[in-house]
mmCIF file of C-alpha atoms in Angstrom:
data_model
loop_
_atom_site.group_PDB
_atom_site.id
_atom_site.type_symbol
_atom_site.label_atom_id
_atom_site.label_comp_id
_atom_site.label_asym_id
_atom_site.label_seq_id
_atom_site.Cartn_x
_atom_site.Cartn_y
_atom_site.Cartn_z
ATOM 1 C CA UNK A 1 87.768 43.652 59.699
ATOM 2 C CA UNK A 2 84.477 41.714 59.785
ATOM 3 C CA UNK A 3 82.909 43.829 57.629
ATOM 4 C CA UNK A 4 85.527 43.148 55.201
ATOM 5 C CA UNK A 5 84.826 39.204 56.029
ATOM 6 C CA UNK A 6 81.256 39.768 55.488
ATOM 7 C CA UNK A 7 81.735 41.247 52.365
ATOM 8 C CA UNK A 8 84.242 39.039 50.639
ATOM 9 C CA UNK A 9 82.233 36.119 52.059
ATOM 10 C CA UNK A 10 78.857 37.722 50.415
ATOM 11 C CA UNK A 11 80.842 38.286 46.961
ATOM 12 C CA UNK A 12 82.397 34.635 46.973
ATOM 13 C CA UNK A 13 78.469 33.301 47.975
ATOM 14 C CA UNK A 14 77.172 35.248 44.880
ATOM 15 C CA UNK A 15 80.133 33.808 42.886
ATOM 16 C CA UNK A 16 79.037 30.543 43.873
ATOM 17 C CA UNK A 17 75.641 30.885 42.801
ATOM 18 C CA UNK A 18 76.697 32.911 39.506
ATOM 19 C CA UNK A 19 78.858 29.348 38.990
ATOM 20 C CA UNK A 20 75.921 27.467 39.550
ATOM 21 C CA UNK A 21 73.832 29.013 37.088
ATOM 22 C CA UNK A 22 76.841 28.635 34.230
ATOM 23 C CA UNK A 23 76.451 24.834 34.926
ATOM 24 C CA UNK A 24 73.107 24.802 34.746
ATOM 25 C CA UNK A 25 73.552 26.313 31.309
ATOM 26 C CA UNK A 26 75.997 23.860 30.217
ATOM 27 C CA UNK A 27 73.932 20.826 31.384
ATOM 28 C CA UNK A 28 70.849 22.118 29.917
ATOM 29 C CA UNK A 29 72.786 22.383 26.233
ATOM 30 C CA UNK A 30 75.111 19.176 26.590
ATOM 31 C CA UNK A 31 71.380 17.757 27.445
ATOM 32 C CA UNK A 32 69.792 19.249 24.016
ATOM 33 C CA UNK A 33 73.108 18.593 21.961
ATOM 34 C CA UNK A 34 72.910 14.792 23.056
ATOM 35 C CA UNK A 35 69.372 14.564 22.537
ATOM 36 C CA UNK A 36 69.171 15.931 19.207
ATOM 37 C CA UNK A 37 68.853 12.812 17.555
ATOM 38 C CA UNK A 38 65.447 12.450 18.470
ATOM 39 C CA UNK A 39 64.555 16.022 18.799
ATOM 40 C CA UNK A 40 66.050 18.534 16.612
ATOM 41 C CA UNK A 41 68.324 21.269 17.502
ATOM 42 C CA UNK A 42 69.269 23.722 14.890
ATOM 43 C CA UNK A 43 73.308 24.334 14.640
ATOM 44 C CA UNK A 44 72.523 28.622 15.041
ATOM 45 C CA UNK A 45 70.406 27.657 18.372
ATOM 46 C CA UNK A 46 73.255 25.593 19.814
ATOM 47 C CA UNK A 47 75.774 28.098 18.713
ATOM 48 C CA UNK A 48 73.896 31.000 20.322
ATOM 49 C CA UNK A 49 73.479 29.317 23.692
ATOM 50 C CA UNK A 50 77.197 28.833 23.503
ATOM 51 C CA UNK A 51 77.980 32.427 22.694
ATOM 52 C CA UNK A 52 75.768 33.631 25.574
ATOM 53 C CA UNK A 53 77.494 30.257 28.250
ATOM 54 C CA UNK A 54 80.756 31.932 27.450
ATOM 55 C CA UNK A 55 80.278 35.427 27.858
ATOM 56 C CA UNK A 56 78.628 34.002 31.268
ATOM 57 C CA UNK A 57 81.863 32.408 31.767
ATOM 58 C CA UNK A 58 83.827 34.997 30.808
ATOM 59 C CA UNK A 59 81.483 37.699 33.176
ATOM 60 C CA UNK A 60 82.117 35.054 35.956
ATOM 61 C CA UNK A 61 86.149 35.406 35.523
ATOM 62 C CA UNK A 62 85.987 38.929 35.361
ATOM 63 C CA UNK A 63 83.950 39.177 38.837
ATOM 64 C CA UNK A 64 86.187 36.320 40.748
ATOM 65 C CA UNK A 65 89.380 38.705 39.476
ATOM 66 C CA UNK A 66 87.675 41.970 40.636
ATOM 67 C CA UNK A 67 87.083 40.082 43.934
ATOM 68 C CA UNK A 68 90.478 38.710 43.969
ATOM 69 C CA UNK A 69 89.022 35.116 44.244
ATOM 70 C CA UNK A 70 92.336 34.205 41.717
ATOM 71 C CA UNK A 71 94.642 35.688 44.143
ATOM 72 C CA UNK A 72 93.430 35.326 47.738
ATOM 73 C CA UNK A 73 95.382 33.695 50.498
ATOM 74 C CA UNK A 74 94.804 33.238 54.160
ATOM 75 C CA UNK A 75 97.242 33.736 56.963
ATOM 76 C CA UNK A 76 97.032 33.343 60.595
ATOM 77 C CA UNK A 77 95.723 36.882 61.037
ATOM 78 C CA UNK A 78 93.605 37.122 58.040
ATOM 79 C CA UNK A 79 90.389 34.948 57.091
ATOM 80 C CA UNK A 80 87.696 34.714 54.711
ATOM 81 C CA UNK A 81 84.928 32.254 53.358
ATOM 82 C CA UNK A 82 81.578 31.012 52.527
ATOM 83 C CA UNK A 83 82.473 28.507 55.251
ATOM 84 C CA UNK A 84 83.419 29.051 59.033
ATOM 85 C CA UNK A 85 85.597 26.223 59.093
ATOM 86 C CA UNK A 86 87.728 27.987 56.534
ATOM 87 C CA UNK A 87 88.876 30.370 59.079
ATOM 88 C CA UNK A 88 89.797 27.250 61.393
ATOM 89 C CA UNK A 89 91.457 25.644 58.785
ATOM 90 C CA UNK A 90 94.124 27.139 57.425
ATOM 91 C CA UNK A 91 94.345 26.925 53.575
ATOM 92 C CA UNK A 92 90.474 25.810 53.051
ATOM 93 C CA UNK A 93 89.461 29.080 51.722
ATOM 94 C CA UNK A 94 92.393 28.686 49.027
ATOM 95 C CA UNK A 95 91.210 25.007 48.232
ATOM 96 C CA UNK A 96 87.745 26.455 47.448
ATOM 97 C CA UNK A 97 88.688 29.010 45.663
ATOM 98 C CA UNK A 98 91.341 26.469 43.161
ATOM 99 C CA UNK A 99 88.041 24.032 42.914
ATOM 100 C CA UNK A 100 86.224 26.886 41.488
ATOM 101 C CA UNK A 101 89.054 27.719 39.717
ATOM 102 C CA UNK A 102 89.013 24.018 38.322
ATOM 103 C CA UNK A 103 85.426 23.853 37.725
ATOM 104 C CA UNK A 104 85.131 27.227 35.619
ATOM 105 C CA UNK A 105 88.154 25.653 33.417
ATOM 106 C CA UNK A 106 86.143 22.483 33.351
ATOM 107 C CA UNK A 107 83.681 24.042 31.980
ATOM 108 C CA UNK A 108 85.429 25.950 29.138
ATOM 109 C CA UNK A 109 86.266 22.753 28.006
ATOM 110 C CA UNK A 110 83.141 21.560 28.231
ATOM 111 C CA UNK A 111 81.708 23.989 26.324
ATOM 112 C CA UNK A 112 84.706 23.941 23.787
ATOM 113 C CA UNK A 113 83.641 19.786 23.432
ATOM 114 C CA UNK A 114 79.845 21.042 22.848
ATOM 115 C CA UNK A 115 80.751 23.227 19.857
ATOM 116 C CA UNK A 116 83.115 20.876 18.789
ATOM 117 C CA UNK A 117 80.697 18.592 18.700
ATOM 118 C CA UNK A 118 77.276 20.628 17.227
ATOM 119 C CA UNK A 119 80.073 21.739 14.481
ATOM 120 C CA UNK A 120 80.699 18.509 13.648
ATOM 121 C CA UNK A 121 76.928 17.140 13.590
ATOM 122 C CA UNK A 122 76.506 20.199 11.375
ATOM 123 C CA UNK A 123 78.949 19.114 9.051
ATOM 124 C CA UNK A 124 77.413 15.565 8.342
ATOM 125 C CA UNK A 125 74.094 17.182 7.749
#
């Protein structure tokens, strides 16, 4: 059984830091979409960065899945986590794994509002 903890709480660390690193992404082109006023950012650029955030996204959904990250619940004779309070607390490990939930859909949208937006800055031009 602890092996199985370890495991499932070494997948759901590398999730975390595979989440991470999609937000990074997205800041770093929200940051170059808004600040293309002043320096340019070419419309294929911005729409290549997208393409590669959302297969990033879409890699990231396919791992939490094959983890069963969408799926997991905790009982009183089963526990796992990134945190050790998770096992004291019942129900932690599921509110993690919902914010994570909420943050990857957060970021879709996010990333939806970014090509929204760079296709319609590419329209004016």
């Amino acid at each position: 059984m602890s092996k199985i903890v370890d495991d499932f709480e070494k997948n759901l660390n590398d999730l975390d830091s595979e989440l991470d690193n999609i937000q990074k992404c997205a800041q770093e082109i929200l940051q170059k979409v808004e600040n293309s006023f002043s320096y340019p950012y070419s419309i294929s650029s911005v729409t290549n960065e997208l393409n590669v955030l959302l297969l990033a996204t879409q890699h990231f959904e396919k791992r939490a899945k094959s983890f069963g990250v969408t799926s997991l619940t905790t009982n009183s004779t089963t526990a796992a986590s990134t945190d050790i309070k998770a096992i004291n607390e019942p129900g932690r490990l599921n509110t993690m794994v919902e914010e994570k939930k909420l943050a990857v859909d957060a970021l879709n949208q996010e990333s939806k509002r970014i090509a929204d937006n760079a296709k319609a800055a590419y329209q004016l031009q």
